Amino acid sequence: MTPRPARRSGAPRSRRSGGSRTRRLLDRYLAALLLLAAVAAAALIVSYREVQVSADEMRTRAAPAVQGVAATQLALLRAHQEARNSVDRDIDSVVGAGARYENQLAAASQGLSRLSDVQIDGDRGRGVLETVNGVLTSYSSSITPGTVKYVSDDLMQQEKFAEAERLLEREGTGVVPRLDVLQRHQTERVGAISSMGTARRTGWIVAETALLAMALTTLAALRMLRTRCGRSHDPWLLVSLVITVGLAVLPLWATALTQHRLDAAREGLVRIDRRAHDHRALAEAQRYVTDTSTGVRADLAARDWQNWAYYGALGGSALIVLLPAVGIGRRLNADYWRAG
């Protein structure tokens, strides 16, 4: 009897081997996409949120604090100037220091009250403001007798004015120099809040690099599905690719706009601080501070699209994790679940 030929099993083994390799390759693409999506999403959300938090802190605390110190200093100096004018014009003999003095002193007191809520120098700043309030009380105790009690006594009047001026402007211990120290600390804090910084730049570099790598990996996965699996396209991966590109462009663009506004606001605050140290024309300086403060507030005004962009980045980050898992997972379960 002629023996039966042995069964050839090379072709099935080859097919199984090819299917197994394709499955392993799909597994690798899926793992790479999930890892890149997690890194990109975390870096993107943290980096984008950081600049929005900075803009909010500048708007609600830092800018009002710097503006408040400048306005308070100028109001105090203007009040002292008006008290001097009341003596020079002999108004003090009728109405004391005058309504302008009272208005400016009231504005300075209100400014100090607001500063206690918005100053950004922490416990050190609160200590400065407590000291300033105490010195300001002593100032009022000196200037009031000079414009009311000693109207007819020139020597005592000049002594009280000199005493009040020392309390106001004496280097190191006067009200204005103490506020200068607070302002210096605050402007340093403003610089830290408004600048991009190494940490923030690194976050964006990580996010953009991960998104670029994810886009390239998604393209490679789409090409493999077309050449090895006979799929002309995978809608899940295509949508993921579009969202990845959008996340690489739109949040970065929104951040650039916000950073530009922060830079403009910081420059405006620097101009305000510089102008507050020019005591030659106090009324003009007050107007300049008021007008510039309006421009700074406009620069820092919250935009409606900021929240939408943030929530859009959150949603997009979730999708770039979910869509590749669904797209490649469907192929694995439909075509290669028996392979290997």
Short mmCIF file of C-alpha atoms in Angstrom, two decimals, residues 54-270:
data_model
loop_
_atom_site.label_atom_id
_atom_site.label_comp_id
_atom_site.label_asym_id
_atom_site.label_seq_id
_atom_site.Cartn_x
_atom_site.Cartn_y
_atom_site.Cartn_z
CA SER A 54 -1.66 83.57 36.86
CA ALA A 55 -4.02 85.81 34.89
CA ASP A 56 -6.67 85.47 37.58
CA GLU A 57 -4.19 86.29 40.36
CA MET A 58 -2.94 89.30 38.44
CA ARG A 59 -6.49 90.52 37.89
CA THR A 60 -7.82 90.01 41.41
CA ARG A 61 -4.78 90.56 43.64
CA ALA A 62 -1.49 91.66 42.10
CA ALA A 63 -2.66 94.54 39.90
CA PRO A 64 -4.99 96.08 42.53
CA ALA A 65 -2.20 95.76 45.12
CA VAL A 66 0.40 97.62 43.03
CA GLN A 67 -2.13 100.22 41.94
CA GLY A 68 -3.32 100.64 45.52
CA VAL A 69 0.15 101.34 46.93
CA ALA A 70 0.88 103.92 44.22
CA ALA A 71 -2.48 105.65 44.69
CA THR A 72 -2.12 105.66 48.49
CA GLN A 73 1.37 107.18 48.37
CA LEU A 74 0.26 109.92 46.03
CA ALA A 75 -2.87 110.64 48.08
CA LEU A 76 -0.80 111.02 51.26
CA LEU A 77 1.71 113.34 49.60
CA ARG A 78 -1.12 115.32 47.99
CA ALA A 79 -2.87 115.64 51.35
CA HIS A 80 0.30 117.04 52.92
CA GLN A 81 0.71 119.40 49.99
CA GLU A 82 -2.86 120.65 50.37
CA ALA A 83 -2.34 121.20 54.09
CA ARG A 84 0.74 123.30 53.27
CA ASN A 85 -1.24 125.25 50.70
CA SER A 86 -3.93 126.02 53.27
CA VAL A 87 -1.26 127.62 55.47
CA ASP A 88 0.41 129.50 52.62
CA ARG A 89 -2.92 130.91 51.46
CA ASP A 90 -4.07 131.64 55.03
CA ILE A 91 -7.06 129.35 54.56
CA ASP A 92 -6.27 127.42 57.74
CA SER A 93 -7.45 130.29 59.89
CA VAL A 94 -10.96 129.77 58.50
CA VAL A 95 -11.37 126.07 57.59
CA GLY A 96 -8.29 124.31 58.97
CA ALA A 97 -6.42 122.12 56.48
CA GLY A 98 -9.21 122.41 53.93
CA ALA A 99 -11.55 120.07 52.08
CA ARG A 100 -8.91 118.94 49.59
CA TYR A 101 -6.66 117.78 52.41
CA GLU A 102 -9.54 115.89 54.01
CA ASN A 103 -10.49 114.26 50.71
CA GLN A 104 -6.96 113.13 49.94
CA LEU A 105 -6.39 111.82 53.48
CA ALA A 106 -9.69 109.92 53.31
CA ALA A 107 -8.65 108.44 49.94
CA ALA A 108 -5.33 107.32 51.47
CA SER A 109 -7.10 105.71 54.43
CA GLN A 110 -9.48 103.87 52.13
CA GLY A 111 -6.54 102.74 50.00
CA LEU A 112 -4.78 101.28 53.04
CA SER A 113 -7.95 99.43 54.03
CA ARG A 114 -8.23 97.87 50.56
CA LEU A 115 -4.52 97.00 50.56
CA SER A 116 -4.94 94.86 53.65
CA ASP A 117 -7.20 92.60 51.56
CA VAL A 118 -5.27 92.49 48.27
CA GLN A 119 -1.57 92.97 49.12
CA ILE A 120 0.56 90.09 47.83
CA ASP A 121 3.50 90.22 50.24
CA GLY A 122 2.01 87.87 52.81
CA ASP A 123 2.67 88.31 56.52
CA ARG A 124 5.49 90.73 55.79
CA GLY A 125 3.11 92.97 53.87
CA ARG A 126 0.50 92.83 56.61
CA GLY A 127 3.15 93.87 59.12
CA VAL A 128 4.14 96.84 56.94
CA LEU A 129 0.53 97.98 56.63
CA GLU A 130 -0.09 97.71 60.38
CA THR A 131 2.98 99.88 61.01
CA VAL A 132 1.92 102.37 58.32
CA ASN A 133 -1.52 102.72 59.89
CA GLY A 134 0.08 103.45 63.26
CA VAL A 135 2.48 106.03 61.82
CA LEU A 136 -0.36 107.61 59.85
CA THR A 137 -2.29 108.10 63.09
CA SER A 138 0.73 109.93 64.50
CA TYR A 139 0.92 112.00 61.33
CA SER A 140 -2.68 113.11 61.74
CA SER A 141 -1.97 113.97 65.36
CA SER A 142 0.79 116.30 64.21
CA ILE A 143 -0.79 117.90 61.15
CA THR A 144 -4.16 118.66 62.73
CA PRO A 145 -2.79 120.95 65.50
CA GLY A 146 -0.61 122.62 62.89
CA THR A 147 -3.64 123.64 60.83
CA VAL A 148 -6.15 124.20 63.63
CA LYS A 149 -4.65 124.79 67.07
CA TYR A 150 -1.50 126.76 66.23
CA VAL A 151 -2.86 128.95 63.45
CA SER A 152 -1.61 132.08 65.22
CA ASP A 153 1.69 130.59 66.40
CA ASP A 154 4.02 130.35 63.41
CA LEU A 155 6.85 128.62 65.26
CA MET A 156 4.67 125.86 66.69
CA GLN A 157 2.86 125.52 63.40
CA GLN A 158 6.12 125.02 61.50
CA GLU A 159 7.30 122.56 64.15
CA LYS A 160 4.13 120.49 63.77
CA PHE A 161 4.43 120.53 59.97
CA ALA A 162 8.08 119.49 60.13
CA GLU A 163 7.16 116.69 62.53
CA ALA A 164 4.37 115.52 60.23
CA GLU A 165 6.67 115.63 57.20
CA ARG A 166 9.26 113.48 58.98
CA LEU A 167 6.61 110.91 59.81
CA LEU A 168 5.53 110.92 56.19
CA GLU A 169 8.85 110.88 54.32
CA ARG A 170 11.72 110.05 56.71
CA GLU A 171 14.00 107.48 55.10
CA GLY A 172 13.45 103.96 56.37
CA THR A 173 10.73 104.71 58.92
CA GLY A 174 8.37 107.14 57.18
CA VAL A 175 5.03 106.12 55.70
CA VAL A 176 6.09 106.60 52.07
CA PRO A 177 9.44 104.70 52.38
CA ARG A 178 7.67 101.81 54.11
CA LEU A 179 5.16 101.67 51.29
CA ASP A 180 8.10 101.74 48.85
CA VAL A 181 9.46 98.58 50.48
CA LEU A 182 6.06 96.90 50.19
CA GLN A 183 5.79 97.99 46.56
CA ARG A 184 9.23 96.60 45.74
CA HIS A 185 8.29 93.21 47.11
CA GLN A 186 4.99 93.30 45.27
CA THR A 187 6.54 94.17 41.91
CA GLU A 188 8.95 91.26 42.34
CA ARG A 189 5.96 89.01 42.93
CA VAL A 190 4.21 90.47 39.87
CA GLY A 191 7.24 89.57 37.77
CA ALA A 192 7.13 85.99 39.02
CA ILE A 193 3.38 85.69 38.42
CA SER A 194 3.33 87.17 34.93
CA SER A 195 6.46 85.61 33.41
CA MET A 196 6.40 82.27 31.62
CA GLY A 197 9.36 80.88 33.57
CA THR A 198 11.44 77.76 33.04
CA ALA A 199 8.95 75.38 34.67
CA ARG A 200 6.05 76.59 32.53
CA ARG A 201 8.13 76.49 29.35
CA THR A 202 9.21 72.95 30.17
CA GLY A 203 5.58 71.93 30.67
CA TRP A 204 4.63 73.25 27.25
CA ILE A 205 7.66 71.61 25.62
CA VAL A 206 6.67 68.26 27.13
CA ALA A 207 3.03 68.70 26.06
CA GLU A 208 3.84 69.74 22.50
CA THR A 209 6.48 67.03 22.07
CA ALA A 210 4.09 64.34 23.33
CA LEU A 211 1.31 65.59 21.03
CA LEU A 212 3.66 65.60 18.02
CA ALA A 213 4.84 62.07 18.82
CA MET A 214 1.22 60.98 19.24
CA ALA A 215 0.23 62.46 15.87
CA LEU A 216 3.11 60.64 14.15
CA THR A 217 2.27 57.38 15.94
CA THR A 218 -1.38 57.70 14.94
CA LEU A 219 -0.38 58.20 11.30
CA ALA A 220 1.84 55.11 11.49
CA ALA A 221 -1.03 53.09 13.02
CA LEU A 222 -3.40 54.25 10.27
CA ARG A 223 -0.85 53.24 7.61
CA MET A 224 -0.40 49.82 9.20
CA LEU A 225 -4.14 49.24 9.36
CA ARG A 226 -4.36 50.11 5.67
CA THR A 227 -1.44 47.93 4.49
CA ARG A 228 -1.75 44.93 6.82
CA CYS A 229 -5.40 44.83 7.77
CA GLY A 230 -7.04 46.00 4.57
CA ARG A 231 -8.74 48.92 6.28
CA SER A 232 -8.80 52.03 4.11
CA HIS A 233 -9.28 54.17 7.21
CA ASP A 234 -10.25 53.96 10.85
CA PRO A 235 -12.67 56.75 11.86
CA TRP A 236 -11.71 56.54 15.54
CA LEU A 237 -8.03 57.11 14.85
CA LEU A 238 -8.78 59.79 12.27
CA VAL A 239 -10.86 61.75 14.79
CA SER A 240 -8.13 61.24 17.40
CA LEU A 241 -5.55 62.63 14.94
CA VAL A 242 -7.64 65.75 14.29
CA ILE A 243 -8.16 66.34 18.03
CA THR A 244 -4.44 65.83 18.69
CA VAL A 245 -3.55 68.49 16.13
CA GLY A 246 -6.17 70.81 17.61
CA LEU A 247 -4.77 70.33 21.12
CA ALA A 248 -1.28 71.08 19.85
CA VAL A 249 -2.40 74.39 18.30
CA LEU A 250 -5.42 75.94 20.04
CA PRO A 251 -4.42 75.85 23.76
CA LEU A 252 -0.94 77.10 22.86
CA TRP A 253 -2.47 79.94 20.83
CA ALA A 254 -4.82 80.84 23.72
CA THR A 255 -1.89 80.76 26.14
CA ALA A 256 0.15 83.05 23.89
CA LEU A 257 -2.72 85.58 23.88
CA THR A 258 -3.05 85.40 27.66
CA GLN A 259 0.71 85.76 28.11
CA HIS A 260 0.68 88.82 25.87
CA ARG A 261 -1.98 90.38 28.10
CA LEU A 262 0.04 89.53 31.21
CA ASP A 263 3.13 91.16 29.72
CA ALA A 264 1.16 94.29 28.82
CA ALA A 265 -0.33 94.47 32.33
CA ARG A 266 3.09 94.05 33.94
CA GLU A 267 4.51 96.88 31.85
CA GLY A 268 1.57 99.07 32.84
CA LEU A 269 2.15 98.35 36.53
CA VAL A 270 5.84 99.21 36.16
#
